[in-house]
Every structure is written in structure tokens, then in C-alpha cells.
Amino acid sequence: GVELPDRIVGLTGSSYPTMDPNGNVLETEYGLSQYKDYQTITLQEMPERAPMGQLPRSIELIMENELCDKLKPGDRCRVVGTHRALASAGPGGQGSTSGVFKTVVL
């Protein structure tokens, strides 16, 4: 089989937009941007709680606003949220059949 790239509907990419959905050209107005503080961390299962003979599992989290810069590598923390799989859209709006889903913590 052919593996299809995952596409998540509703999330923006990291590219700079040049046109709106109607095809109108966008112009940059410097000095009016609002920036959001964020930090990406990798949360790893505690090694002593990992199943015997297996590597600890991990998940990537994005911390925003006042949660940024609160943790440093090696810190132990507790995260409260909902771990959820995102459905990916394949070509023509069809769902992915690979059985692998992108997950997020909400």
C-alpha cells in the first residue's frame, strides 16, 4: 500500500500567508502584530514506571503564555489534560486507513 501524509484540518502551518481564502493579496502591516509566548517540551514517562524491558513512552506538549519557561530538562511534573487522537483527512476527504493517528493533549 501507499502511505498517505497526515493532514489535520483547522490547524495553521508555519508558512507566512500571502493570500486570503478568497484569493485577495494580503499586505503586512508592521508594528501591529501580537506575539504569543510558547514552548515545546517532550513529556516522558518516569523510567521506574515504564514496563520492564521497554523504553519510557513520550509525548510532545506545547506550553503557552504563563506556562512557558517553568520547566527545565529533567524536572518531574504532572500534566492535567485530555489526551486525544486527531482524525486525519486523506485525499478527497477520506479518512486515513493507516491506523496511525496524531495525538494532542488538550
Coordinates of N, CA, C and O in Angstrom, one line a residue:
G1 N 0.8 -1.2 0.0 CA 0.0 0.0 0.0 C 0.8 1.2 0.0 O 2.0 1.2 0.2
V2 N 0.2 2.3 -0.2 CA 0.8 3.7 -0.2 C 0.5 4.4 1.0 O -0.7 4.5 1.4
E3 N 1.5 4.9 1.7 CA 1.2 5.7 2.9 C 0.9 7.1 2.5 O 1.6 7.8 1.8
L4 N -0.2 7.6 3.1 CA -0.7 9.0 2.8 C -0.2 9.9 3.8 O -0.1 9.6 5.0
P5 N 0.2 11.2 3.5 CA 0.6 12.1 4.5 C -0.6 12.5 5.4 O -1.7 12.6 4.9
D6 N -0.3 12.7 6.7 CA -1.3 13.1 7.6 C -1.7 14.6 7.4 O -0.8 15.4 7.2
R7 N -2.9 15.0 7.4 CA -3.4 16.3 7.3 C -4.4 16.6 8.4 O -5.3 15.8 8.5
I8 N -4.1 17.6 9.1 CA -5.1 18.0 10.2 C -5.8 19.2 9.8 O -5.2 20.3 9.5
V9 N -7.1 19.2 9.7 CA -7.9 20.3 9.3 C -8.1 21.3 10.5 O -8.4 20.8 11.6
G10 N -7.9 22.5 10.2 CA -8.2 23.5 11.3 C -6.9 24.1 11.9 O -7.0 25.1 12.6
L11 N -5.8 23.5 11.7 CA -4.5 24.0 12.3 C -3.8 24.7 11.2 O -3.7 24.3 10.1
T12 N -3.1 25.8 11.6 CA -2.4 26.6 10.6 C -1.0 26.1 10.5 O -0.4 25.6 11.5
G13 N -0.4 26.3 9.4 CA 1.0 25.9 9.2 C 2.0 26.9 9.7 O 1.6 28.0 10.1
S14 N 3.3 26.7 9.4 CA 4.2 27.7 9.9 C 4.6 28.6 8.7 O 5.5 29.5 8.9
S15 N 4.0 28.5 7.6 CA 4.3 29.4 6.4 C 3.6 30.7 6.5 O 2.5 30.8 7.2
Y16 N 4.1 31.7 6.0 CA 3.6 33.1 6.0 C 2.5 33.2 4.9 O 2.8 33.0 3.7
P17 N 1.2 33.5 5.3 CA 0.2 33.6 4.3 C 0.4 34.8 3.4 O 0.7 35.9 3.8
T18 N 0.1 34.6 2.1 CA 0.2 35.7 1.1 C -1.2 36.1 0.5 O -1.3 37.1 -0.1
M19 N -2.2 35.1 0.6 CA -3.5 35.4 0.1 C -4.5 34.9 1.1 O -4.3 33.9 1.8
D20 N -5.7 35.5 1.1 CA -6.8 35.1 1.9 C -7.6 34.0 1.2 O -7.2 33.7 0.0
P21 N -8.6 33.3 1.8 CA -9.3 32.2 1.2 C -10.0 32.6 -0.1 O -10.3 31.8 -0.9
N22 N -10.3 33.9 -0.3 CA -11.0 34.4 -1.5 C -10.0 34.8 -2.6 O -10.4 35.3 -3.7
G23 N -8.7 34.6 -2.4 CA -7.7 34.9 -3.4 C -7.2 36.4 -3.4 O -6.4 36.8 -4.3
N24 N -7.6 37.2 -2.4 CA -7.1 38.6 -2.3 C -5.7 38.6 -1.7 O -5.4 37.8 -0.8
V25 N -4.8 39.4 -2.2 CA -3.5 39.6 -1.7 C -3.4 40.2 -0.3 O -4.1 41.2 -0.1
L26 N -2.7 39.6 0.6 CA -2.5 40.1 1.9 C -1.3 41.0 2.0 O -0.3 40.7 1.4
E27 N -1.4 42.1 2.8 CA -0.2 43.0 3.0 C 0.1 43.0 4.5 O -0.7 42.9 5.3
T28 N 1.4 43.1 4.7 CA 1.9 43.1 6.1 C 1.9 44.5 6.6 O 2.4 45.4 6.0
E29 N 1.3 44.7 7.8 CA 1.3 46.0 8.5 C 2.2 45.8 9.7 O 1.8 45.3 10.7
Y30 N 3.4 46.3 9.6 CA 4.4 46.2 10.6 C 4.1 47.0 11.8 O 3.5 48.1 11.8
G31 N 4.4 46.4 13.0 CA 4.1 47.1 14.3 C 2.8 46.8 14.9 O 2.5 47.2 16.0
L32 N 1.9 46.1 14.2 CA 0.6 45.8 14.7 C 0.4 44.3 15.1 O -0.6 43.9 15.4
S33 N 1.5 43.5 15.0 CA 1.4 42.1 15.3 C 1.4 41.9 16.8 O 2.0 42.6 17.6
Q34 N 0.7 40.8 17.2 CA 0.7 40.4 18.5 C 1.4 39.0 18.6 O 1.0 38.1 17.8
Y35 N 2.3 38.9 19.5 CA 3.1 37.6 19.6 C 2.6 36.8 20.8 O 2.2 37.4 21.8
K36 N 2.7 35.5 20.6 CA 2.3 34.6 21.7 C 3.5 33.8 22.2 O 4.3 33.3 21.4
D37 N 3.8 33.8 23.5 CA 4.9 33.1 24.0 C 4.5 31.6 24.1 O 3.5 31.2 24.6
Y38 N 5.4 30.7 23.5 CA 5.1 29.3 23.6 C 6.4 28.5 23.7 O 7.5 29.0 23.4
Q39 N 6.3 27.3 24.2 CA 7.5 26.4 24.4 C 7.0 25.0 24.1 O 6.0 24.6 24.6
T40 N 7.8 24.3 23.3 CA 7.5 22.9 23.0 C 8.4 22.0 23.9 O 9.6 22.2 24.0
I41 N 7.8 21.1 24.7 CA 8.5 20.2 25.5 C 8.1 18.7 25.2 O 7.1 18.5 24.6
T42 N 9.0 17.8 25.6 CA 8.7 16.4 25.4 C 8.5 15.8 26.8 O 9.4 15.9 27.7
L43 N 7.3 15.4 27.1 CA 7.0 14.8 28.4 C 7.2 13.3 28.3 O 6.7 12.6 27.3
Q44 N 8.0 12.7 29.2 CA 8.4 11.3 29.1 C 7.9 10.6 30.4 O 7.9 11.2 31.5
E45 N 7.4 9.4 30.2 CA 7.0 8.5 31.3 C 8.2 8.3 32.3 O 9.3 8.2 31.8
M46 N 7.9 8.3 33.6 CA 9.0 8.0 34.5 C 9.6 6.7 34.3 O 8.9 5.7 34.1
P47 N 11.0 6.6 34.2 CA 11.6 5.3 33.9 C 11.3 4.2 34.8 O 11.1 3.0 34.4
E48 N 11.1 4.5 36.1 CA 10.7 3.5 37.1 C 9.3 2.9 36.9 O 8.9 1.9 37.4
R49 N 8.4 3.7 36.2 CA 7.1 3.2 35.9 C 6.9 2.6 34.5 O 5.8 2.1 34.2
A50 N 7.9 2.6 33.7 CA 7.9 2.0 32.4 C 7.8 0.5 32.5 O 8.4 0.0 33.4
P51 N 7.1 -0.2 31.6 CA 7.1 -1.6 31.6 C 8.5 -2.2 31.5 O 9.4 -1.6 30.8
M52 N 8.8 -3.3 32.2 CA 10.1 -3.9 32.3 C 10.6 -4.2 30.9 O 9.9 -4.8 30.1
G53 N 11.8 -3.8 30.5 CA 12.4 -4.1 29.2 C 12.0 -3.2 28.1 O 12.4 -3.4 27.0
Q54 N 11.2 -2.1 28.4 CA 10.8 -1.2 27.4 C 11.3 0.2 27.7 O 11.5 0.6 28.8
L55 N 11.4 1.0 26.6 CA 11.8 2.4 26.8 C 10.6 3.2 27.3 O 9.5 2.9 26.9
P56 N 10.8 4.2 28.1 CA 9.7 5.0 28.5 C 9.0 5.7 27.3 O 9.7 6.1 26.4
R57 N 7.7 5.8 27.4 CA 6.9 6.5 26.3 C 7.0 8.0 26.5 O 7.2 8.5 27.6
S58 N 6.8 8.7 25.4 CA 6.9 10.2 25.5 C 5.8 10.8 24.5 O 5.3 10.1 23.6
I59 N 5.5 12.0 24.8 CA 4.5 12.8 24.0 C 5.0 14.3 24.0 O 5.6 14.7 25.0
E60 N 4.8 14.9 22.9 CA 5.2 16.3 22.8 C 4.0 17.2 23.2 O 2.9 17.0 22.9
L61 N 4.4 18.3 24.0 CA 3.4 19.2 24.5 C 3.8 20.6 24.1 O 5.0 20.9 24.0
I62 N 2.8 21.5 23.9 CA 3.1 22.9 23.6 C 2.6 23.7 24.8 O 1.4 23.7 25.1
M63 N 3.5 24.4 25.5 CA 3.1 25.2 26.6 C 2.9 26.6 26.1 O 3.7 27.1 25.3
E64 N 1.9 27.3 26.6 CA 1.6 28.7 26.2 C 1.6 29.7 27.3 O 1.3 29.3 28.5
N65 N 1.8 30.9 27.0 CA 1.7 32.0 27.9 C 2.4 31.8 29.2 O 3.6 31.6 29.2
E66 N 1.8 31.8 30.4 CA 2.4 31.8 31.7 C 3.1 30.4 32.0 O 3.8 30.3 32.9
L67 N 2.8 29.4 31.2 CA 3.4 28.1 31.4 C 4.8 28.0 30.8 O 5.5 27.0 31.1
C68 N 5.2 28.9 30.0 CA 6.5 28.9 29.4 C 7.6 29.1 30.4 O 7.4 29.8 31.4
D69 N 8.7 28.4 30.1 CA 9.9 28.5 30.9 C 9.7 28.2 32.4 O 10.5 28.6 33.3
K70 N 8.7 27.3 32.7 CA 8.5 26.9 34.1 C 9.3 25.6 34.3 O 9.5 25.2 35.5
L71 N 9.6 24.8 33.3 CA 10.3 23.5 33.4 C 11.7 23.6 32.7 O 11.9 24.3 31.7
K72 N 12.6 22.8 33.2 CA 13.9 22.6 32.6 C 14.1 21.1 32.4 O 13.4 20.3 33.1
P73 N 15.0 20.7 31.6 CA 15.2 19.2 31.3 C 15.5 18.5 32.6 O 16.2 18.9 33.5
G74 N 14.8 17.4 32.8 CA 15.0 16.5 34.0 C 14.0 16.8 35.1 O 13.9 16.0 36.0
D75 N 13.2 17.9 35.0 CA 12.2 18.2 36.0 C 11.1 17.2 36.0 O 10.8 16.7 34.9
R76 N 10.6 16.9 37.1 CA 9.4 16.0 37.2 C 8.2 16.9 37.4 O 8.2 17.8 38.2
C77 N 7.1 16.6 36.6 CA 5.9 17.4 36.7 C 4.7 16.5 36.4 O 4.8 15.4 36.0
R78 N 3.6 17.1 36.7 CA 2.3 16.4 36.5 C 1.5 17.3 35.5 O 1.4 18.5 35.8
V79 N 1.0 16.7 34.5 CA 0.2 17.4 33.5 C -1.2 16.9 33.5 O -1.5 15.7 33.5
V80 N -2.2 17.9 33.6 CA -3.6 17.5 33.5 C -4.2 18.0 32.2 O -4.0 19.1 31.8
G81 N -4.8 17.1 31.5 CA -5.4 17.4 30.2 C -6.1 16.2 29.6 O -6.2 15.2 30.3
T82 N -6.6 16.4 28.4 CA -7.2 15.3 27.7 C -6.3 14.8 26.6 O -6.0 15.6 25.7
H83 N -5.9 13.6 26.6 CA -5.1 13.0 25.6 C -6.0 12.5 24.5 O -6.8 11.6 24.8
R84 N -5.9 13.0 23.3 CA -6.9 12.7 22.3 C -6.2 12.5 20.9 O -5.3 13.2 20.6
A85 N -6.7 11.5 20.2 CA -6.3 11.3 18.8 C -7.0 12.2 17.8 O -8.2 12.4 18.0
L86 N -6.3 12.7 16.9 CA -6.9 13.6 15.8 C -7.2 12.8 14.6 O -6.3 12.1 14.1
A87 N -8.4 12.9 14.1 CA -8.6 12.2 12.8 C -7.9 12.9 11.7 O -8.0 14.1 11.6
S88 N -7.3 12.2 10.8 CA -6.6 12.9 9.7 C -7.5 12.7 8.4 O -8.1 11.7 8.2
A89 N -7.4 13.7 7.6 CA -8.2 13.6 6.3 C -7.3 13.2 5.2 O -6.2 13.8 5.0
G90 N -7.7 12.2 4.5 CA -6.9 11.8 3.3 C -7.4 12.5 2.0 O -8.2 13.4 2.1
P91 N -7.0 12.0 0.9 CA -7.4 12.7 -0.4 C -8.9 12.6 -0.5 O -9.5 11.5 -0.2
G92 N -9.5 13.6 -1.0 CA -11.0 13.6 -1.2 C -11.8 13.6 0.0 O -13.0 13.2 0.0
G93 N -11.2 14.0 1.2 CA -11.9 14.0 2.5 C -12.0 12.6 3.1 O -12.7 12.4 4.1
Q94 N -11.4 11.6 2.5 CA -11.5 10.2 3.0 C -10.6 10.2 4.3 O -9.6 10.8 4.4
G95 N -11.0 9.4 5.3 CA -10.2 9.2 6.5 C -9.0 8.3 6.2 O -8.9 7.6 5.2
S96 N -8.0 8.4 7.0 CA -6.7 7.7 6.9 C -7.0 6.2 7.2 O -7.8 5.9 8.2
T97 N -6.4 5.3 6.5 CA -6.6 3.9 6.8 C -5.3 3.3 7.4 O -5.2 2.1 7.5
S98 N -4.3 4.1 7.7 CA -3.0 3.6 8.2 C -3.1 3.1 9.6 O -2.2 2.3 10.0
G99 N -4.0 3.5 10.4 CA -4.2 3.1 11.8 C -3.3 3.9 12.7 O -3.2 3.6 13.9
V100 N -2.5 4.9 12.2 CA -1.7 5.7 13.0 C -2.3 7.1 13.0 O -2.6 7.7 12.0
F101 N -2.5 7.6 14.2 CA -3.1 8.9 14.4 C -2.2 9.9 15.1 O -1.5 9.5 16.0
K102 N -2.3 11.2 14.8 CA -1.6 12.2 15.6 C -2.4 12.4 16.8 O -3.6 12.4 16.8
T103 N -1.7 12.6 17.9 CA -2.3 12.8 19.2 C -1.9 14.2 19.8 O -0.9 14.7 19.5
V104 N -2.8 14.8 20.6 CA -2.6 16.0 21.3 C -3.1 15.9 22.7 O -3.9 15.1 23.0
V105 N -2.6 16.8 23.5 CA -3.1 17.0 24.9 C -3.8 18.3 24.9 O -3.2 19.3 24.6
L106 N -5.1 18.3 25.3 CA -5.9 19.5 25.3 C -6.0 19.9 26.7 O -6.1 19.2 27.6

